[in-house]
Short mmCIF file of C-alpha atoms in Angstrom, two decimals:
data_model
loop_
_atom_site.label_atom_id
_atom_site.label_comp_id
_atom_site.label_asym_id
_atom_site.label_seq_id
_atom_site.Cartn_x
_atom_site.Cartn_y
_atom_site.Cartn_z
CA MET A 1 0.04 0.12 0.00
CA PRO A 2 1.34 3.21 -0.70
CA SER A 3 2.90 4.91 2.77
CA SER A 4 1.77 8.65 0.87
CA LEU A 5 -2.13 7.92 2.02
CA PRO A 6 -1.79 9.43 5.14
CA ASP A 7 -0.55 12.31 3.46
CA ILE A 8 -3.18 12.17 0.58
CA ASP A 9 -6.22 11.76 3.41
CA ARG A 10 -4.42 15.39 5.03
CA ALA A 11 -5.10 17.11 2.18
CA ILE A 12 -7.73 16.36 1.06
CA ALA A 13 -9.38 16.72 3.92
CA GLU A 14 -7.77 20.58 4.22
CA GLY A 15 -8.92 21.12 1.31
CA HIS A 16 -5.78 20.94 -0.40
CA ILE A 17 -6.72 18.86 -3.50
CA ALA A 18 -3.14 20.28 -5.92
CA ARG A 19 -1.36 18.98 -3.10
CA ALA A 20 -3.33 15.31 -2.93
CA ARG A 21 -3.63 15.12 -7.35
CA SER A 22 0.00 15.66 -6.96
CA LEU A 23 0.44 13.50 -4.41
CA LEU A 24 -2.43 10.61 -6.11
CA GLY A 25 -0.22 11.01 -9.22
CA GLU A 26 3.49 10.67 -7.52
CA ALA A 27 1.45 7.43 -6.42
CA GLU A 28 0.30 5.82 -8.93
CA GLY A 29 4.64 4.82 -9.40
CA GLN A 30 4.17 2.44 -6.79
CA ALA A 31 0.88 0.74 -6.80
CA GLY A 32 0.98 -2.83 -7.90
CA ASP A 33 -1.01 -4.06 -6.46
CA VAL A 34 -4.49 -4.66 -6.55
CA ALA A 35 -5.37 -3.56 -3.53
CA SER A 36 -2.87 -0.30 -4.13
CA LEU A 37 -4.94 0.76 -7.80
CA GLN A 38 -8.38 0.18 -5.88
CA ALA A 39 -7.62 2.56 -2.40
CA LEU A 40 -6.11 5.35 -5.06
CA ALA A 41 -9.04 5.06 -7.13
CA GLU A 42 -10.65 5.35 -4.44
CA ARG A 43 -9.23 8.59 -3.83
CA TYR A 44 -9.92 10.44 -7.41
CA ILE A 45 -13.22 9.45 -5.99
CA GLN A 46 -13.16 11.59 -4.02
CA LEU A 47 -11.68 14.41 -5.87
CA GLY A 48 -14.67 13.86 -8.22
CA LEU A 49 -11.35 12.36 -10.42
CA PHE A 50 -13.23 9.66 -11.57
CA ARG A 51 -10.88 9.26 -15.14
CA GLU A 52 -8.04 8.67 -13.12
CA ALA A 53 -10.21 6.01 -11.52
CA ASP A 54 -11.39 4.65 -14.34
CA ALA A 55 -7.45 3.74 -15.33
CA LEU A 56 -6.51 2.48 -12.60
CA TYR A 57 -9.73 0.17 -12.04
CA ARG A 58 -8.85 -1.77 -15.10
CA THR A 59 -4.99 -1.94 -14.13
CA ALA A 60 -5.95 -3.05 -11.35
CA LEU A 61 -9.49 -5.86 -13.08
CA LYS A 62 -6.10 -7.01 -15.95
CA LEU A 63 -4.60 -7.88 -12.67
CA ALA A 64 -7.51 -10.00 -10.78
CA PRO A 65 -11.07 -10.19 -13.48
CA HIS A 66 -12.97 -12.47 -11.00
CA ASP A 67 -12.80 -10.02 -8.79
CA ALA A 68 -16.27 -9.75 -7.85
CA GLY A 69 -15.31 -6.24 -5.32
CA LEU A 70 -13.18 -4.33 -7.33
CA LEU A 71 -15.81 -5.40 -9.94
CA TYR A 72 -18.47 -3.53 -8.53
CA ASN A 73 -16.07 -1.09 -8.18
CA ALA A 74 -14.90 -0.46 -11.53
CA ALA A 75 -18.62 -0.53 -12.52
CA THR A 76 -19.63 2.47 -10.63
CA ALA A 77 -17.04 4.90 -12.13
CA ALA A 78 -17.98 4.17 -15.54
CA VAL A 79 -21.70 4.42 -14.55
CA ALA A 80 -19.85 7.53 -12.98
CA LEU A 81 -18.62 8.82 -17.21
CA GLY A 82 -21.73 6.94 -19.00
CA ASN A 83 -20.36 3.89 -20.06
CA MET A 84 -23.44 2.06 -18.77
CA ALA A 85 -23.15 -1.15 -20.66
CA GLU A 86 -20.20 -1.93 -19.50
CA ALA A 87 -21.41 -1.21 -16.15
CA GLU A 88 -24.46 -3.51 -16.61
CA ARG A 89 -21.58 -6.40 -17.41
CA TRP A 90 -19.44 -5.83 -15.14
CA LEU A 91 -22.39 -6.12 -12.28
CA ASP A 92 -24.16 -9.55 -14.09
CA ARG A 93 -20.81 -10.59 -13.33
CA VAL A 94 -20.54 -9.40 -9.50
CA ILE A 95 -23.48 -10.76 -8.67
CA THR A 96 -22.54 -14.20 -10.93
CA LEU A 97 -19.57 -14.60 -8.90
CA ARG A 98 -21.68 -12.66 -5.55
CA PRO A 99 -25.06 -13.67 -5.77
CA GLY A 100 -25.53 -12.45 -2.05
CA ASP A 101 -24.50 -8.60 -2.88
CA TYR A 102 -27.63 -7.14 -3.02
CA ASP A 103 -26.53 -3.40 -3.60
CA ALA A 104 -24.50 -5.50 -7.00
CA TYR A 105 -28.56 -5.62 -8.26
CA TYR A 106 -30.07 -1.79 -7.31
CA ASN A 107 -27.07 -0.22 -8.86
CA ARG A 108 -28.14 -2.83 -12.06
CA ALA A 109 -32.23 -1.23 -12.10
CA THR A 110 -31.18 1.86 -12.22
CA LEU A 111 -28.73 2.24 -15.16
CA ARG A 112 -32.06 1.83 -17.97
CA ARG A 113 -35.70 1.12 -18.74
CA TRP A 114 -36.31 -2.01 -18.51
CA ARG A 115 -39.11 -4.28 -20.60
CA GLU A 116 -41.14 -6.95 -20.00
CA ASP A 117 -39.15 -9.22 -21.70
CA ASP A 118 -36.07 -8.16 -20.29
CA ASN A 119 -36.34 -7.27 -16.29
CA HIS A 120 -34.95 -9.30 -13.98
CA ILE A 121 -38.52 -9.15 -11.66
CA GLU A 122 -38.32 -12.93 -11.48
CA ALA A 123 -35.45 -14.14 -9.89
CA MET A 124 -34.99 -11.40 -7.74
CA GLU A 125 -38.82 -12.23 -6.08
CA ALA A 126 -37.80 -15.29 -5.69
CA LEU A 127 -34.34 -14.52 -3.68
CA LEU A 128 -36.82 -12.98 -1.83
CA LYS A 129 -39.03 -15.47 -0.80
CA ALA A 130 -35.90 -17.80 -0.47
CA GLY A 131 -35.21 -15.36 2.50
CA ILE A 132 -32.96 -13.00 3.07
CA PRO A 133 -30.17 -12.53 5.78
CA ASP A 134 -29.66 -9.17 6.15
CA ARG A 135 -31.32 -7.13 6.51
CA LYS A 136 -29.53 -4.16 4.28
CA GLY A 137 -29.55 -6.86 1.27
CA ALA A 138 -33.07 -6.73 1.71
CA VAL A 139 -33.18 -3.22 1.00
CA GLN A 140 -32.05 -3.14 -1.69
CA LEU A 141 -33.91 -6.17 -3.60
CA PHE A 142 -36.95 -4.06 -1.62
CA TYR A 143 -35.86 -0.57 -4.16
CA ALA A 144 -34.51 -3.12 -7.13
CA LEU A 145 -37.68 -4.29 -8.01
CA ALA A 146 -39.57 -1.78 -6.95
CA LYS A 147 -37.89 0.07 -10.32
CA GLU A 148 -38.20 -2.23 -12.51
CA TYR A 149 -42.07 -2.72 -12.10
CA GLU A 150 -42.02 0.78 -12.81
CA ASP A 151 -40.24 0.46 -15.85
CA LEU A 152 -43.07 -1.95 -16.72
CA GLY A 153 -45.89 0.66 -15.60
CA LYS A 154 -46.87 -2.17 -12.58
CA PRO A 155 -47.56 1.24 -10.25
CA GLU A 156 -49.42 -1.04 -7.84
CA GLN A 157 -46.24 -3.60 -7.98
CA SER A 158 -43.72 -1.18 -7.52
CA PHE A 159 -44.23 1.32 -4.46
CA GLY A 160 -45.50 -1.82 -2.63
CA HIS A 161 -42.08 -2.94 -2.26
CA LEU A 162 -40.78 0.70 -2.24
CA ARG A 163 -42.67 0.96 1.04
CA ARG A 164 -41.72 -2.61 2.63
CA GLY A 165 -37.80 -1.49 1.34
CA ALA A 166 -38.21 2.27 2.76
CA ASN A 167 -39.76 1.19 6.39
CA LEU A 168 -37.19 -1.44 5.83
CA ARG A 169 -34.58 1.74 5.83
CA ALA A 170 -36.02 3.16 7.87
CA SER A 171 -35.48 0.87 11.44
CA MET A 172 -31.92 0.85 10.50
CA MET A 173 -31.88 4.63 10.94
CA ARG A 174 -31.18 6.64 14.37
CA TYR A 175 -33.08 9.67 12.68
CA ASP A 176 -35.10 13.01 13.93
CA VAL A 177 -36.60 15.09 11.66
CA ARG A 178 -36.91 17.65 14.48
CA GLN A 179 -33.46 18.23 14.24
CA ASP A 180 -33.30 19.33 11.12
CA VAL A 181 -35.93 21.52 11.40
CA GLU A 182 -34.30 22.49 14.33
CA THR A 183 -31.77 23.71 12.32
CA MET A 184 -33.17 25.55 9.46
CA ALA A 185 -35.60 27.55 12.05
CA LYS A 186 -32.30 28.46 13.22
CA ILE A 187 -30.68 29.51 10.58
CA ALA A 188 -33.07 32.06 9.56
CA ALA A 189 -32.93 33.32 13.06
CA VAL A 190 -28.96 33.98 12.51
CA PHE A 191 -28.23 35.18 8.42
CA THR A 192 -31.37 37.93 8.79
CA PRO A 193 -31.96 41.17 7.13
CA HIS A 194 -31.48 42.90 10.75
CA SER A 195 -27.75 41.29 10.62
CA ARG A 196 -25.54 43.91 10.40
CA HIS A 197 -22.29 42.62 9.11
CA THR A 198 -18.81 43.84 6.67
CA PRO A 199 -19.07 41.71 2.91
CA ALA A 200 -15.89 40.05 2.12
CA THR A 201 -14.35 42.80 0.53
CA ASP A 202 -10.49 41.17 -0.33
CA SER A 203 -11.68 38.10 -2.07
CA GLY A 204 -9.17 37.73 -4.78
CA SER A 205 -11.12 37.00 -7.28
CA TYR A 206 -14.68 37.96 -5.66
CA ASP A 207 -15.78 40.83 -6.88
CA THR A 208 -18.33 42.67 -3.97
CA ASP A 209 -21.33 45.27 -4.11
CA PRO A 210 -20.31 48.75 -2.26
CA ALA A 211 -24.23 48.24 -1.83
CA THR A 212 -23.80 44.45 0.69
CA LEU A 213 -24.74 45.54 2.95
CA SER A 214 -26.50 43.05 5.65
CA ALA A 215 -25.79 38.62 6.69
CA THR A 216 -27.66 37.95 3.87
CA HIS A 217 -27.75 39.95 0.99
CA ALA A 218 -25.92 41.43 -1.30
CA THR A 219 -28.33 44.02 -3.68
CA SER A 220 -31.05 44.08 -3.84
CA ALA A 221 -31.43 44.10 -7.26
CA PRO A 222 -30.63 40.49 -10.00
CA HIS A 223 -26.45 41.25 -10.43
CA PRO A 224 -26.45 42.08 -14.11
CA ALA A 225 -25.66 39.49 -17.47
CA THR A 226 -22.67 40.46 -17.81
CA PRO A 227 -19.46 39.61 -18.62
CA GLU A 228 -17.48 40.76 -16.62
CA ASN A 229 -19.45 38.67 -14.51
CA GLN A 230 -18.06 35.23 -15.33
CA GLY A 231 -15.92 33.27 -14.21
CA LYS A 232 -18.16 33.76 -10.28
CA PRO A 233 -19.03 30.43 -8.93
CA VAL A 234 -22.36 29.21 -9.78
CA PHE A 235 -24.18 27.13 -7.07
CA ILE A 236 -27.53 25.20 -8.33
CA VAL A 237 -29.34 24.44 -4.92
CA GLY A 238 -32.68 22.26 -4.60
CA LEU A 239 -33.78 19.20 -2.52
CA PRO A 240 -32.47 16.33 -4.16
CA ARG A 241 -34.19 15.36 -8.06
CA THR A 242 -35.99 18.41 -8.72
CA GLY A 243 -33.32 18.23 -11.85
CA THR A 244 -30.36 19.71 -10.59
CA THR A 245 -28.31 17.14 -12.81
CA LEU A 246 -30.34 18.27 -15.34
CA VAL A 247 -29.32 21.97 -15.21
CA ASP A 248 -26.22 21.32 -14.50
CA ARG A 249 -25.41 19.56 -17.19
CA ILE A 250 -27.33 21.75 -19.78
CA LEU A 251 -24.82 24.49 -18.88
CA SER A 252 -22.20 22.13 -18.59
CA SER A 253 -22.17 21.12 -21.95
CA HIS A 254 -21.11 25.73 -22.32
CA SER A 255 -17.45 26.10 -24.50
CA GLU A 256 -17.37 28.33 -20.41
CA VAL A 257 -18.37 26.25 -17.92
CA ALA A 258 -17.33 22.85 -16.61
CA SER A 259 -19.37 20.47 -13.12
CA LEU A 260 -17.33 20.71 -10.43
CA GLY A 261 -20.40 17.74 -9.32
CA GLU A 262 -20.92 17.73 -5.44
CA ILE A 263 -18.35 18.62 -3.75
CA SER A 264 -18.19 19.27 0.51
CA ASP A 265 -15.67 22.23 0.01
CA LEU A 266 -17.82 24.83 0.76
CA ALA A 267 -19.09 22.91 3.53
CA SER A 268 -15.97 21.83 4.63
CA ALA A 269 -14.12 25.69 4.73
CA ILE A 270 -17.30 26.35 6.77
CA VAL A 271 -16.07 24.03 9.68
CA ARG A 272 -13.16 24.98 9.15
CA LEU A 273 -13.24 28.51 9.87
CA ALA A 274 -15.46 28.20 12.20
CA GLY A 275 -13.41 26.22 14.89
CA PRO A 276 -14.82 23.77 17.84
CA VAL A 277 -18.42 23.52 18.17
CA ARG A 278 -20.41 21.69 20.77
CA GLY A 279 -23.32 21.74 18.63
CA ARG A 280 -24.47 21.96 14.98
CA MET A 281 -26.42 25.27 16.70
CA GLU A 282 -22.79 26.52 17.82
CA LEU A 283 -21.76 25.89 14.55
CA ILE A 284 -24.77 27.79 13.06
CA GLU A 285 -24.43 31.19 15.40
CA LYS A 286 -20.71 30.79 15.05
CA SER A 287 -20.58 30.28 10.66
CA ALA A 288 -22.30 34.19 11.03
CA GLU A 289 -19.27 35.22 12.09
CA ILE A 290 -15.83 33.71 10.55
CA ASP A 291 -14.25 34.73 8.81
CA PHE A 292 -15.76 35.82 4.97
CA VAL A 293 -12.30 37.11 2.78
CA SER A 294 -10.66 33.62 4.50
CA LEU A 295 -13.89 31.52 2.96
CA SER A 296 -13.85 32.94 -0.37
CA LYS A 297 -10.55 32.26 -1.30
CA GLN A 298 -10.16 29.02 0.51
CA TYR A 299 -13.26 28.37 -1.39
CA ALA A 300 -12.03 29.85 -5.08
CA ARG A 301 -8.29 27.97 -4.48
CA SER A 302 -10.16 24.28 -3.71
CA THR A 303 -12.25 24.40 -6.92
CA SER A 304 -9.47 25.44 -8.63
CA GLU A 305 -7.25 23.23 -7.23
CA ARG A 306 -9.64 21.00 -9.20
CA GLY A 307 -7.30 21.50 -12.17
CA LEU A 308 -10.70 22.41 -14.24
CA GLY A 309 -9.72 25.36 -15.98
CA ALA A 310 -13.35 26.43 -17.19
CA PRO A 311 -13.98 30.01 -16.21
CA VAL A 312 -17.10 28.98 -15.20
CA LEU A 313 -17.05 26.70 -12.02
CA ILE A 314 -20.86 25.12 -10.99
CA ASP A 315 -20.88 23.42 -7.64
CA LYS A 316 -24.32 21.32 -7.82
CA THR A 317 -24.42 20.23 -4.35
CA PRO A 318 -28.26 20.84 -3.47
CA ALA A 319 -28.82 21.20 -0.10
CA ASN A 320 -26.30 24.53 -0.56
CA PHE A 321 -29.61 25.88 0.04
CA LEU A 322 -28.77 25.89 4.11
CA TYR A 323 -25.57 27.88 3.66
CA LEU A 324 -27.17 30.68 0.84
CA GLY A 325 -26.64 33.82 3.43
CA ILE A 326 -22.76 32.36 3.71
CA ILE A 327 -22.31 32.24 0.21
CA ALA A 328 -24.02 36.42 0.05
CA ARG A 329 -21.89 37.40 1.98
CA ALA A 330 -18.22 35.44 1.20
CA MET A 331 -19.48 35.99 -2.74
CA PRO A 332 -21.79 38.40 -3.39
CA HIS A 333 -21.97 37.69 -7.84
CA ALA A 334 -22.29 34.73 -7.05
CA ARG A 335 -24.94 33.29 -9.02
CA ILE A 336 -27.20 30.80 -7.44
CA ILE A 337 -29.85 28.80 -9.04
CA HIS A 338 -32.68 27.64 -7.02
CA LEU A 339 -34.55 24.68 -8.48
CA LYS A 340 -37.43 24.06 -7.73
CA ARG A 341 -40.91 20.49 -8.78
CA HIS A 342 -43.95 20.12 -8.10
CA PRO A 343 -44.02 19.39 -4.53
CA LEU A 344 -45.77 15.71 -4.68
CA ASP A 345 -42.98 14.53 -8.06
CA ALA A 346 -40.66 16.20 -6.06
CA CYS A 347 -40.97 13.86 -2.72
CA TYR A 348 -42.58 11.12 -4.46
CA ALA A 349 -39.01 11.19 -6.64
CA ILE A 350 -37.63 11.82 -2.80
CA TYR A 351 -39.53 8.71 -1.15
CA LYS A 352 -38.27 6.09 -4.14
CA THR A 353 -34.45 6.80 -4.15
CA LEU A 354 -32.07 4.84 -2.09
CA PHE A 355 -29.39 7.04 -1.52
CA ARG A 356 -26.62 5.33 -1.02
CA MET A 357 -25.98 8.37 1.65
CA GLY A 358 -27.80 11.23 3.29
CA TYR A 359 -30.81 12.46 3.12
CA PRO A 360 -31.93 9.91 6.43
CA TYR A 361 -35.08 12.12 6.02
CA SER A 362 -36.79 10.71 2.42
CA TYR A 363 -38.03 6.68 3.82
CA ARG A 364 -40.44 8.47 6.06
CA LEU A 365 -43.02 9.96 4.39
CA ASP A 366 -44.46 11.98 7.68
CA GLN A 367 -40.00 13.40 7.80
CA LEU A 368 -40.28 13.49 4.40
CA ALA A 369 -43.00 15.94 4.50
CA GLU A 370 -41.87 17.35 7.64
CA TYR A 371 -38.45 18.54 5.90
CA TYR A 372 -40.49 19.69 2.28
CA ILE A 373 -41.54 22.30 4.66
CA ALA A 374 -38.71 23.37 6.63
CA TYR A 375 -36.62 23.71 3.07
CA ASP A 376 -39.41 25.50 1.62
CA ARG A 377 -39.91 27.74 4.72
CA LEU A 378 -36.20 28.61 4.36
CA MET A 379 -36.44 29.39 1.08
CA ALA A 380 -38.83 31.94 0.94
CA HIS A 381 -36.90 33.01 4.26
CA TRP A 382 -34.56 33.41 1.72
CA HIS A 383 -35.77 35.49 -0.73
CA ASN A 384 -37.21 38.09 1.62
CA VAL A 385 -33.30 38.39 2.21
CA MET A 386 -31.71 38.67 -0.68
CA PRO A 387 -34.27 40.02 -3.29
CA GLY A 388 -33.19 38.93 -6.93
CA GLN A 389 -30.14 37.43 -5.91
CA ILE A 390 -31.75 34.05 -6.68
CA LEU A 391 -33.27 32.65 -9.97
CA ASP A 392 -35.82 29.90 -9.44
CA LEU A 393 -36.32 27.58 -12.02
CA GLN A 394 -39.60 25.57 -12.67
CA TYR A 395 -38.46 21.69 -12.95
CA GLU A 396 -42.10 22.24 -15.84
CA ASN A 397 -41.21 25.03 -17.38
CA LEU A 398 -37.52 23.79 -18.21
CA VAL A 399 -39.29 19.98 -19.85
CA GLN A 400 -41.91 21.57 -22.11
CA HIS A 401 -40.52 25.12 -22.92
CA THR A 402 -36.50 24.26 -22.63
CA GLU A 403 -34.84 26.82 -25.84
CA ALA A 404 -36.50 29.12 -23.85
CA GLU A 405 -35.57 28.98 -20.44
CA VAL A 406 -32.29 27.74 -21.18
CA GLY A 407 -31.38 31.22 -22.36
CA ASN A 408 -33.25 32.71 -20.00
CA LEU A 409 -31.13 30.32 -17.40
CA LEU A 410 -27.02 30.98 -19.96
CA LYS A 411 -28.45 34.97 -19.47
CA TYR A 412 -28.74 34.33 -15.45
CA CYS A 413 -24.89 33.31 -15.98
CA GLY A 414 -23.97 36.20 -18.20
CA LEU A 415 -22.89 33.54 -20.89
CA SER A 416 -23.85 33.55 -24.77
CA TRP A 417 -26.31 31.41 -27.03
CA GLU A 418 -24.66 27.41 -27.62
CA ASP A 419 -26.45 25.25 -29.32
CA ALA A 420 -24.48 22.70 -27.85
CA VAL A 421 -26.72 23.34 -24.64
CA LEU A 422 -29.26 21.72 -25.97
CA SER A 423 -27.25 17.96 -26.14
CA PHE A 424 -26.27 17.82 -23.27
CA HIS A 425 -27.51 13.77 -22.55
CA GLU A 426 -24.15 14.07 -25.28
CA ASN A 427 -22.05 16.20 -22.43
CA THR A 428 -19.21 13.50 -21.85
CA SER A 429 -18.25 15.33 -18.35
CA PRO A 430 -18.72 12.03 -15.45
CA SER A 431 -21.71 12.60 -13.23
CA ALA A 432 -22.07 10.54 -9.89
CA THR A 433 -25.83 11.82 -9.22
CA ALA A 434 -28.80 9.24 -8.43
CA SER A 435 -29.49 10.74 -12.14
CA ALA A 436 -26.61 9.38 -12.80
CA ALA A 437 -28.23 6.87 -15.62
CA GLN A 438 -31.78 9.41 -16.96
CA VAL A 439 -29.35 12.87 -17.29
CA ARG A 440 -27.23 10.39 -20.92
CA ARG A 441 -30.95 10.74 -22.28
CA PRO A 442 -32.10 13.86 -24.27
CA LEU A 443 -35.20 15.06 -22.71
CA TYR A 444 -38.06 13.73 -20.85
CA SER A 445 -41.40 14.33 -18.83
CA SER A 446 -42.54 10.99 -18.21
CA SER A 447 -41.40 11.91 -14.88
CA ILE A 448 -44.07 14.93 -14.93
CA GLY A 449 -46.89 14.09 -12.74
CA ARG A 450 -46.29 10.63 -11.82
CA TRP A 451 -46.63 10.85 -8.06
CA ARG A 452 -50.74 10.64 -9.56
CA GLU A 453 -50.19 6.79 -10.25
CA HIS A 454 -49.82 6.41 -6.21
CA ALA A 455 -51.99 9.56 -5.09
CA ASP A 456 -53.64 7.11 -2.85
CA ASP A 457 -50.64 6.09 -1.38
CA LEU A 458 -49.16 9.07 -0.60
CA ALA A 459 -52.38 10.38 1.37
CA PRO A 460 -50.22 10.89 4.41
CA LEU A 461 -47.61 13.45 2.78
CA ILE A 462 -50.22 15.48 0.69
CA GLU A 463 -52.35 15.83 4.26
CA ARG A 464 -49.76 17.17 5.48
CA LEU A 465 -48.12 19.74 2.96
CA VAL A 466 -51.93 21.31 2.52
CA SER A 467 -52.33 21.53 5.84
CA ALA A 468 -49.18 23.41 6.48
CA GLY A 469 -50.17 25.87 3.42
CA ILE A 470 -47.98 24.34 0.45
CA ALA A 471 -49.29 25.17 -3.15
CA LEU A 472 -50.45 21.59 -4.68
CA GLU A 473 -51.30 21.74 -7.87
CA GLY A 474 -53.69 18.56 -8.93
CA ALA A 475 -54.10 17.02 -5.45
CA PRO A 476 -57.16 15.69 -4.34
CA SER A 477 -58.87 18.19 -1.87
#
């Protein structure tokens, strides 16, 4: 195993991306065994460098072509790079070599749409009937079956398996949505229009508007979409499964734009600058008083060191909606794009996804409702204290009026029109989100209104959202 692994991990943790990449490059020359190659590939994946990881996995497969774990990891990189057919072949081999690798069943189910004459439902139902020794494996099979039944147009069977999988997953977690609700309320209480702080004024690559006064907004007017604003970061935020990846792919198809993907650079820098805290409430309070000049510089350094070299860089981390007050303070000319989707389509899409990590609220409809309500209130707060600084983009409008919406999006980001943005599905850059397979397809509208197939099953969610005043067009009254 390369001796530099601890140094690599430390560099990644501290946001020194260029050093981490340099150390990884040096370590490759020392990696001659499968374990070392895999260890380095995993670090590349942490940095979003899937092509580098893919190359190492392929080298390792020459040494160990029948290693199921290696094949699984190689398939993960292949999915991010859009090599779906190859990923499917590798996952088929994983299941042949290691039939109890239920995660492989779920990952395979997400790769494409399945047909009546081409699916794995019978085999997976037989596995469930025979009994799954571990609960995690059962969860993965339930979600895989839900996906394949949905593809076959069988909503009742799909939701039945989905409910069983979600309930089982929730039973394995210790999560209380009230903590997240309280967190979002605390953020709104700390970042208010009445807070008077001095914004970042020496941020190097970020300009500052002298009108910036409060903790949470840079100006009271929209940023002018002018060429001089290019080179500033673009943040795409919102809930998962609302079209954030789609917009990321559209924008990053432009010749002047590159995507950083979903990264932790901003959150990590905030935690470092806030210093030791006793809990999340203290972290929120201290985050309003951090050195915003340092934050903007640290963020600019770590993102630029990823080596993408484009004048415009997209940070597509949905949960950054929690940090919009901080973003406005540290990077007042950043573009912020907030994806919105019909609340029930958004919630159903979240509920039916087995996330690799994060989003613990997604497995119970009551918790999902409470989280959505808190998110909706926080976004309303940001619009109140940051008027004109956030571009709301409705997913349904983007799908149905693509060219017009994309034109407005480019204008907001200070970018000229390029036809390539409408061919986003041909974009060869990596995508490692839950939508990695969908964004390799041309735009489709079949997901709009999908919640209607499950209106009865979603009734508790609908009732709670309605009671909170969330507008639900088309929902039963």
